[in-house]
PDB file of C-alpha atoms in Angstrom:
ATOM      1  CA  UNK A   1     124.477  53.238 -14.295  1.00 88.00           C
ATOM      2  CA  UNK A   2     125.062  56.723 -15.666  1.00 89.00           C
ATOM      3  CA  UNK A   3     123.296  59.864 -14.348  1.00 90.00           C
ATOM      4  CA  UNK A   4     121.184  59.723 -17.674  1.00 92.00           C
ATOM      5  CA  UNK A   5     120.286  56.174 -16.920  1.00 92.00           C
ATOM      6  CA  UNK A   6     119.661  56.869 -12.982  1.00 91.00           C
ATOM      7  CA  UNK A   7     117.650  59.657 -14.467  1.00 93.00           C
ATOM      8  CA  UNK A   8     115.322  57.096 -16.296  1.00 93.00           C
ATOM      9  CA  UNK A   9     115.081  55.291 -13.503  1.00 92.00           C
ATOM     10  CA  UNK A  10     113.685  57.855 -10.902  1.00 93.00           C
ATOM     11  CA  UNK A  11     111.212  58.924 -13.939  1.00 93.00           C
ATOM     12  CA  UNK A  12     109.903  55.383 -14.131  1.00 93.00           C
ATOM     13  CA  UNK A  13     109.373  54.726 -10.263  1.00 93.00           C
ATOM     14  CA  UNK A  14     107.834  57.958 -10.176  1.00 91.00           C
ATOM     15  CA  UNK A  15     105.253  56.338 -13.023  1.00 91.00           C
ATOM     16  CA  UNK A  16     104.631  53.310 -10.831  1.00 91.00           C
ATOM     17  CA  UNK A  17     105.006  55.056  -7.082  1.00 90.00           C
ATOM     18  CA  UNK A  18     104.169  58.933  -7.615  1.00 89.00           C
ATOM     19  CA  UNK A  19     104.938  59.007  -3.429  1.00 89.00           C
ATOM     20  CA  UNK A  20     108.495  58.950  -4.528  1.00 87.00           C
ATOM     21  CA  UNK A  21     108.563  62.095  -7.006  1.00 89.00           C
ATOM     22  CA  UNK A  22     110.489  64.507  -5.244  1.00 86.00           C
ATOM     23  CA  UNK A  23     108.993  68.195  -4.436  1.00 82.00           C
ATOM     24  CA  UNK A  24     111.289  70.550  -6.488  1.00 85.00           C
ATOM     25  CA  UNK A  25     114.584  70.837  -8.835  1.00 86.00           C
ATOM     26  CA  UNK A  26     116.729  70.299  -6.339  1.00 88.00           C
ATOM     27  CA  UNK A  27     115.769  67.602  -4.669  1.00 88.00           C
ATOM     28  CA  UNK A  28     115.404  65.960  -7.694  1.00 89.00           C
ATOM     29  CA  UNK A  29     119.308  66.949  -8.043  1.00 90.00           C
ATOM     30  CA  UNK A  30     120.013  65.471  -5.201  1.00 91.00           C
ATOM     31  CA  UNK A  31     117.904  62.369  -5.478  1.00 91.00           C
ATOM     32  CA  UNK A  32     120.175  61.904  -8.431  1.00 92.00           C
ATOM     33  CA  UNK A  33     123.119  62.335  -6.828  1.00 92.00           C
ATOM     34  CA  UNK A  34     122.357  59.759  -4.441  1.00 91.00           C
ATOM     35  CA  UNK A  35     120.876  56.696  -6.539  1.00 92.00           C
ATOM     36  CA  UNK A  36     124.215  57.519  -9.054  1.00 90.00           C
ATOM     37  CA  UNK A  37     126.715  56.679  -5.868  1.00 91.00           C
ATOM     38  CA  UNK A  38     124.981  53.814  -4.818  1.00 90.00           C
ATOM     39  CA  UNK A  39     124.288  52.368  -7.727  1.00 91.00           C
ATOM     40  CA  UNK A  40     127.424  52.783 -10.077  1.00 90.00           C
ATOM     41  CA  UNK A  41     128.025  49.518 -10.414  1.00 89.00           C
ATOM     42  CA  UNK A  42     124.625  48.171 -11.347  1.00 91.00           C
ATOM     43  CA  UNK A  43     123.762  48.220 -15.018  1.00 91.00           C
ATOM     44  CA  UNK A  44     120.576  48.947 -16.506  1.00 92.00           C
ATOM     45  CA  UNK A  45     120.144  46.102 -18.293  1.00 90.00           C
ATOM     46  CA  UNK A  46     122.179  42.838 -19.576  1.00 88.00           C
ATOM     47  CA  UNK A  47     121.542  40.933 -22.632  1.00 84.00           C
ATOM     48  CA  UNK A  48     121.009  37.682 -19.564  1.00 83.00           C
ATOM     49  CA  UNK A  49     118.091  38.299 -17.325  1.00 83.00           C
ATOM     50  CA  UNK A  50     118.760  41.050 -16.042  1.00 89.00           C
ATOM     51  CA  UNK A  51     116.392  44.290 -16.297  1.00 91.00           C
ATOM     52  CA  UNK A  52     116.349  47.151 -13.420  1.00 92.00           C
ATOM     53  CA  UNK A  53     113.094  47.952 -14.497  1.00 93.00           C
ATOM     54  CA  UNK A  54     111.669  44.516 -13.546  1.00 92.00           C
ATOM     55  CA  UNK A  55     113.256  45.036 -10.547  1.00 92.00           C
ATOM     56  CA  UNK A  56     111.463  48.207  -9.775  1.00 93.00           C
ATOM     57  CA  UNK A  57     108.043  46.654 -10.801  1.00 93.00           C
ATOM     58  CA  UNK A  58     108.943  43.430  -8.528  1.00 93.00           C
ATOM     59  CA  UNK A  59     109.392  45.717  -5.509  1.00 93.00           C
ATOM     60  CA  UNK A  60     106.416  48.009  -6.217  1.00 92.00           C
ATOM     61  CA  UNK A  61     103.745  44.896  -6.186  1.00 92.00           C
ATOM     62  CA  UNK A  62     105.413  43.127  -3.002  1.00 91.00           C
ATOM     63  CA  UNK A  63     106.299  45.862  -0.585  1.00 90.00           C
ATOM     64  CA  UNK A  64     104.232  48.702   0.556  1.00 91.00           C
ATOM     65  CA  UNK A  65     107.223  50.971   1.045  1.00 92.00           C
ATOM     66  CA  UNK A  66     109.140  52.973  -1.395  1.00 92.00           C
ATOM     67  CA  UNK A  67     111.856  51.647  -2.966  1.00 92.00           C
ATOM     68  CA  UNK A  68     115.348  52.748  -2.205  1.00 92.00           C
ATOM     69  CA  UNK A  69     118.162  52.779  -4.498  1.00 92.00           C
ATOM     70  CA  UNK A  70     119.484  49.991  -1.154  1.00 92.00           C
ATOM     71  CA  UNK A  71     116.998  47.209  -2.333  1.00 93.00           C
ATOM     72  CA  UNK A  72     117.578  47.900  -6.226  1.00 93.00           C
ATOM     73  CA  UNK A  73     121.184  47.324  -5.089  1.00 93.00           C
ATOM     74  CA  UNK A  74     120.317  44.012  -3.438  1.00 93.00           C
ATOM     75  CA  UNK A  75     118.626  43.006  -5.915  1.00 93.00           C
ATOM     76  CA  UNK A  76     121.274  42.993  -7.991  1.00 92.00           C
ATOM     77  CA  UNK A  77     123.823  41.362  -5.739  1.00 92.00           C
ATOM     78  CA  UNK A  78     120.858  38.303  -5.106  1.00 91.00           C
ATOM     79  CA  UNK A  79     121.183  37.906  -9.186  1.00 90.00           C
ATOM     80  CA  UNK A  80     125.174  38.108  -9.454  1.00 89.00           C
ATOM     81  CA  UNK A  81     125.433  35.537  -6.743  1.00 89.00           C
ATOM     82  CA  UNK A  82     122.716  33.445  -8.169  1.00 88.00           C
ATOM     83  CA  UNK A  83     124.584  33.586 -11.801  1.00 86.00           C
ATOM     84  CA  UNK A  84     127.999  32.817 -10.010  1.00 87.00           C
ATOM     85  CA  UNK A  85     126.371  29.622  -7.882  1.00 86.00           C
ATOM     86  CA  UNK A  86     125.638  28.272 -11.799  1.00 83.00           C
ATOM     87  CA  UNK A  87     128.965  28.994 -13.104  1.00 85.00           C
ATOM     88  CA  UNK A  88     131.436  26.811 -13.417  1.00 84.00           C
ATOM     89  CA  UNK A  89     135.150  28.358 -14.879  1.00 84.00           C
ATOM     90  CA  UNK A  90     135.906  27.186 -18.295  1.00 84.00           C
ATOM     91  CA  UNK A  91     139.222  25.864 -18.866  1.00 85.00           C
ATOM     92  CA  UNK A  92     141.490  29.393 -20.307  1.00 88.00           C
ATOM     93  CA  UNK A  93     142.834  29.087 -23.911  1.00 88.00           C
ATOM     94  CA  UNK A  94     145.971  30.897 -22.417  1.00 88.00           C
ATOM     95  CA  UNK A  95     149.107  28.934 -21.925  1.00 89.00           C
ATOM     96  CA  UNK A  96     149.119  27.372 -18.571  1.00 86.00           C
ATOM     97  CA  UNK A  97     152.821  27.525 -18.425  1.00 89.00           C
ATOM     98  CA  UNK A  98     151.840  31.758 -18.274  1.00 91.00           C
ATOM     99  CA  UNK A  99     150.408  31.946 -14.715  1.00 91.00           C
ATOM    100  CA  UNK A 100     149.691  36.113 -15.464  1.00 93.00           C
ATOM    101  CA  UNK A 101     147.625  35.342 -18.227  1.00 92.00           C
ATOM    102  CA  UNK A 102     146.268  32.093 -17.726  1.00 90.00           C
ATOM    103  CA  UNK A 103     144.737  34.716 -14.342  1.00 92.00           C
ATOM    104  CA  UNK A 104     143.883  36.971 -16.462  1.00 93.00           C
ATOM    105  CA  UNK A 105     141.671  35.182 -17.993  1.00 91.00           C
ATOM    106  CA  UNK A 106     139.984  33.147 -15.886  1.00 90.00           C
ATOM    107  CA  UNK A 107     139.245  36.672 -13.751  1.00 92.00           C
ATOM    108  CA  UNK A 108     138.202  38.248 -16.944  1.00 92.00           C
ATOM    109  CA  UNK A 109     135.683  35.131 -17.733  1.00 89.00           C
ATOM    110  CA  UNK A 110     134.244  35.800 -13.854  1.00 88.00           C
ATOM    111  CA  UNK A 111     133.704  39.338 -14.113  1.00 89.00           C
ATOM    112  CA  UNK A 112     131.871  39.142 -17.293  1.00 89.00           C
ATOM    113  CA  UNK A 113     129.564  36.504 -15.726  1.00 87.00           C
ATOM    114  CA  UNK A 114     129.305  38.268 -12.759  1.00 86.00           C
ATOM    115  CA  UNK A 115     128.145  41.690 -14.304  1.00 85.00           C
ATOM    116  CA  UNK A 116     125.929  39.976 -17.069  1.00 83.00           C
ATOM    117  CA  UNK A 117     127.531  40.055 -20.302  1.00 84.00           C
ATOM    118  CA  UNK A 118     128.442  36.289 -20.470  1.00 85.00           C
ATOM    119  CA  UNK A 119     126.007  33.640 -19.636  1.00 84.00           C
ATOM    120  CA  UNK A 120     126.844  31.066 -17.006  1.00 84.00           C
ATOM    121  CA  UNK A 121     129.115  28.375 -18.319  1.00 81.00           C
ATOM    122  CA  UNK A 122     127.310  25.120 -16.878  1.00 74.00           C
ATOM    123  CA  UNK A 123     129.665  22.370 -19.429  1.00 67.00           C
ATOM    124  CA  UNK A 124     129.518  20.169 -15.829  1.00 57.00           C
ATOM    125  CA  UNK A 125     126.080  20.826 -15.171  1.00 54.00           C
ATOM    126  CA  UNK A 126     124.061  17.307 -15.704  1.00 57.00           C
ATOM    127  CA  UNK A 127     121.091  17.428 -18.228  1.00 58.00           C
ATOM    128  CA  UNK A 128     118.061  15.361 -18.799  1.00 60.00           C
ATOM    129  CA  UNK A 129     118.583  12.751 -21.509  1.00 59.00           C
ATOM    130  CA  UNK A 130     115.896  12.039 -24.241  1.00 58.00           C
ATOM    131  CA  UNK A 131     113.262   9.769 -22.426  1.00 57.00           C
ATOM    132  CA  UNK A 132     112.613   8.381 -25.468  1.00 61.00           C
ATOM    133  CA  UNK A 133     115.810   7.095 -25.900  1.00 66.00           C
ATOM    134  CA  UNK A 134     115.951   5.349 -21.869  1.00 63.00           C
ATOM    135  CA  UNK A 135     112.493   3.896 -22.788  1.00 68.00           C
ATOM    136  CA  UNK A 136     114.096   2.343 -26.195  1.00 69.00           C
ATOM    137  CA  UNK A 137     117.065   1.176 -24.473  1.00 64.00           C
ATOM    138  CA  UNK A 138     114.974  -0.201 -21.662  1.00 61.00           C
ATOM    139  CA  UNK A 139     112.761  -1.971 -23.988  1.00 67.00           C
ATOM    140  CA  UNK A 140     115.891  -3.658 -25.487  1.00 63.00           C
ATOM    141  CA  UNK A 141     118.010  -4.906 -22.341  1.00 60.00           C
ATOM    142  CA  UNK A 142     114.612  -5.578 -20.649  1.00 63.00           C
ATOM    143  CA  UNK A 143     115.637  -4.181 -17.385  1.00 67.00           C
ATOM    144  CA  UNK A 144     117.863  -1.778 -15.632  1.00 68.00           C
ATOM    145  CA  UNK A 145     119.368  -4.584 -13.778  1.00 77.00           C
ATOM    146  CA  UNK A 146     121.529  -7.283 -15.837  1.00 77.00           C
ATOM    147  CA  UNK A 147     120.352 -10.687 -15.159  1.00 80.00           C
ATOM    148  CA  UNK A 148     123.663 -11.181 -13.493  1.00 84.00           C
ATOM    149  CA  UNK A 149     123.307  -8.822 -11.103  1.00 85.00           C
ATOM    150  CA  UNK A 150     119.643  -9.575 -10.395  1.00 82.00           C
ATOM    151  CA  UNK A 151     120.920 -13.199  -9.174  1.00 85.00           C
ATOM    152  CA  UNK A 152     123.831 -11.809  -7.007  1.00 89.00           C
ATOM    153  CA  UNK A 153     120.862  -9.673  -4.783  1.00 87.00           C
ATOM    154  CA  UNK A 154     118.930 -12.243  -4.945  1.00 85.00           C
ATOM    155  CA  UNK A 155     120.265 -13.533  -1.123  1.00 87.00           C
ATOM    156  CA  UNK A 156     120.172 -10.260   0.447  1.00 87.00           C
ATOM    157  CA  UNK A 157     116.672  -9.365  -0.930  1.00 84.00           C
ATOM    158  CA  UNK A 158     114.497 -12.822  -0.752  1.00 83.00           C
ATOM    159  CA  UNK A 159     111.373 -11.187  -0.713  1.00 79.00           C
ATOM    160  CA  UNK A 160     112.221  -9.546  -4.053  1.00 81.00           C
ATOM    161  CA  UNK A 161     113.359 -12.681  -5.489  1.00 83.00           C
ATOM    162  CA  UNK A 162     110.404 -14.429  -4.652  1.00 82.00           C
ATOM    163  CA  UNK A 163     108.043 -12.023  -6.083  1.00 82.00           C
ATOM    164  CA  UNK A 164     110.522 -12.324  -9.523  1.00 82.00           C
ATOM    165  CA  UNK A 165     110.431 -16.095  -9.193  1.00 83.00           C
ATOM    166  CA  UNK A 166     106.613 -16.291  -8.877  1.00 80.00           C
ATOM    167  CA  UNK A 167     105.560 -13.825 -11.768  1.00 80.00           C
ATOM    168  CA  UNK A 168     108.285 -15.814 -13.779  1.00 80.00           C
ATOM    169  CA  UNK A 169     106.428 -18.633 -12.954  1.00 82.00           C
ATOM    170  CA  UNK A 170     103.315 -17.341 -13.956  1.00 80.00           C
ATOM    171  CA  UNK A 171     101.591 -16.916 -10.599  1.00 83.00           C
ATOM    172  CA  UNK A 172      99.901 -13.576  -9.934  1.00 85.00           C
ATOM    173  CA  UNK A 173     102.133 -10.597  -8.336  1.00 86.00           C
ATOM    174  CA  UNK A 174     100.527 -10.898  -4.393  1.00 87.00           C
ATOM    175  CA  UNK A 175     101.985  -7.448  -3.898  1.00 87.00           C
ATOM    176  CA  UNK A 176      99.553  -6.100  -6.421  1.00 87.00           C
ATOM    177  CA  UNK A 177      96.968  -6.214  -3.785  1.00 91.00           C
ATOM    178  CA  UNK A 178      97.149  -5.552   0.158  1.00 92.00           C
ATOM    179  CA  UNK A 179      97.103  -7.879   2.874  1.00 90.00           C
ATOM    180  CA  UNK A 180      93.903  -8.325   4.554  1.00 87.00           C
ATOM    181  CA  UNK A 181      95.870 -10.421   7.263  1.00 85.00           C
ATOM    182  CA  UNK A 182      98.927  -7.927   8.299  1.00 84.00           C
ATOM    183  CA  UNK A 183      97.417  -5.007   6.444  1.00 85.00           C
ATOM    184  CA  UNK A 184     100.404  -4.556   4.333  1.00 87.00           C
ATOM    185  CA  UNK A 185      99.698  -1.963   1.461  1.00 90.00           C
ATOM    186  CA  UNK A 186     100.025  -2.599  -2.027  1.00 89.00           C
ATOM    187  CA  UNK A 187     104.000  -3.230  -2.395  1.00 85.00           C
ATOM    188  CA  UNK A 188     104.565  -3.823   0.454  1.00 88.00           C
ATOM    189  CA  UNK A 189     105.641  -7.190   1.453  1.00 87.00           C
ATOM    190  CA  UNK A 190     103.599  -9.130   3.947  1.00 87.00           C
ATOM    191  CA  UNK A 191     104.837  -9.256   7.802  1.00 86.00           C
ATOM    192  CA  UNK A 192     104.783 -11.983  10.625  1.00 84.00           C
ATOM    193  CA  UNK A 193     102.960 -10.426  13.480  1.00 75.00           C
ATOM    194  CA  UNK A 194     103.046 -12.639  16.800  1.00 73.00           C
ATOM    195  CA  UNK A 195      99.692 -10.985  18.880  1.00 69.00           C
ATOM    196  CA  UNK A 196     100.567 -11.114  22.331  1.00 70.00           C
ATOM    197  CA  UNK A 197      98.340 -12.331  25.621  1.00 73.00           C
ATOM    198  CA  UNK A 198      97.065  -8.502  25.886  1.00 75.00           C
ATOM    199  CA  UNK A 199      96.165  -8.549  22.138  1.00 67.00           C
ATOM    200  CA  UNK A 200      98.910  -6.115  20.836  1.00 70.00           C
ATOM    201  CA  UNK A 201     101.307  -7.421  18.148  1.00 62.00           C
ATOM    202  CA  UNK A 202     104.872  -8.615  19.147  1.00 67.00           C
ATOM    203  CA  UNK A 203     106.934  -9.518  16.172  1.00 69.00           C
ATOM    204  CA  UNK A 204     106.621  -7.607  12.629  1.00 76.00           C
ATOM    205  CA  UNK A 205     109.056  -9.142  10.816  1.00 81.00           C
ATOM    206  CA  UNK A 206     108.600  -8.812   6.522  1.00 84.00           C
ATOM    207  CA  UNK A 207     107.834 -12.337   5.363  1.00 85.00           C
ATOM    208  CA  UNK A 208     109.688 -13.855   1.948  1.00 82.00           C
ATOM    209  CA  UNK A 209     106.268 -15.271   0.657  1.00 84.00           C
ATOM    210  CA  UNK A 210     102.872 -13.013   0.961  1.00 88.00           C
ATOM    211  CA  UNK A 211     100.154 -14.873   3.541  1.00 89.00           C
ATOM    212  CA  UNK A 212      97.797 -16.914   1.472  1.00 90.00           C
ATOM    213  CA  UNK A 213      94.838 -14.766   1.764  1.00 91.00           C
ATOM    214  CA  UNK A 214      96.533 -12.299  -0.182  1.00 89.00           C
ATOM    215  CA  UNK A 215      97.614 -14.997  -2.946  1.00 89.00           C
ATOM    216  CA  UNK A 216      93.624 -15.509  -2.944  1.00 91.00           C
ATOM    217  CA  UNK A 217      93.575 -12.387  -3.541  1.00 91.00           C
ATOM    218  CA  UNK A 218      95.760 -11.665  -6.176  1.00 89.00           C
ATOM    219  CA  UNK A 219      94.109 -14.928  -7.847  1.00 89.00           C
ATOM    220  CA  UNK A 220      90.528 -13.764  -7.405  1.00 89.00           C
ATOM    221  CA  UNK A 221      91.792  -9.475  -8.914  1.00 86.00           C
ATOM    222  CA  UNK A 222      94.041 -11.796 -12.019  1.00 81.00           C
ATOM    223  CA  UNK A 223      90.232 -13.589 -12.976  1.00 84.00           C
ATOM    224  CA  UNK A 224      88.217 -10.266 -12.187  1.00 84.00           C
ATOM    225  CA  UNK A 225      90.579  -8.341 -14.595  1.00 79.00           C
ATOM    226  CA  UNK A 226      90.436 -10.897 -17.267  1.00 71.00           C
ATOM    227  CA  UNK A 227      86.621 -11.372 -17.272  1.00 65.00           C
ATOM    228  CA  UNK A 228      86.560  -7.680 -17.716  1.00 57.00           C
TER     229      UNK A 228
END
């Protein structure tokens, strides 16, 4: 910033914090003086998020001190880094074979970023697709797992399988409902618990098929739902 623009600046904190409007002319000089040489390289405003005056106001509701022309400073370093962190270099239209001005470039594309006047360039940066569009494709394959695949887990997840095989099958999904046996919760799959000679359980193994109170279960919430 300028000394006109510093200028502006003291004149609006003085609006917001009158503690900070200094007692004569030259102090006022001097004030000047100061915020100019620490804040030369801070710009009033960029066309990307960036407004000192915001800053100001930000500082004014959260802190009870004065601000100092140190925190507009950091401030401003907090929101260079943060634009850097999001930046990701674009590939230079110079001629790679010209290391000067292939730099050149690439420095030049940085600095712009870096002081506001170019927007991040996030071309790697991973977006949300159209939901619609998962849903559709979803609703075509019929799962996110290919049959194929489904039949080569099958061995390392049983209790999966089984649950696949039974609604397949048309049996209700047990794991709709908790266990009233092992107390399993509602996806969970049931567990094998061996209650030792002082009453507290020794084995908790998950079981491949749910315990048949909880089929019972399932059976007795599949009728209730369909009555309803």
């Amino acid at each position: 910033m300028d000394r006109r623009e510093v200028a502006a600046v003291l004149a609006y904190i003085g609006r917001l914090d009158p503690r900070t409007i200094p007692a004569g002319t030259g102090d006022a000089r001097d004030q000047i003086v100061q915020w100019q040489e620490l804040l030369a390289d801070v710009p009033f405003a960029t066309a990307h998020g960036w407004d000192v005056r915001e800053a100001i106001r930000a500082h004014v509701l959260d802190s009870p001190y004065p601000i100092l022309p140190v925190d507009v400073a950091r401030k401003w370093r907090a929101y260079r880094r943060d634009r850097m962190e999001r930046h990701t270099d674009p590939t230079p239209d110079a001629d790679p074979d010209d290391p000067a001005a292939w730099r050149t470039e690439l420095l030049g594309t940085r600095h712009a970023v870096a002081t506001g006047v170019a927007a991040p360039s996030s071309h790697r940066q991973l977006a949300q697709g159209s939901v619609r569009d998962v849903e559709a494709r979803l609703a075509v394959v019929g799962s996110s797992i290919p049959p194929a695949v489904r039949a080569a887990l099958a061995p390392y997840r049983p209790a999966r399988a089984a649950r696949e095989a039974a609604v397949a099958a048309g049996q209700p999904d047990a794991l709709r409902v908790p266990c009233r046996w092992c107390h399993a919760d509602k996806g969970e799959p049931c567990r094998s618990r061996r209650l030792g000679l002082d009453g507290h359980a020794r084995g908790n193994a998950p079981r491949t098929r749910p315990h048949p109170t909880r089929m019972d279960l399932a059976v007795a919430e599949l009728a209730r739902q369909g009555i309803a």
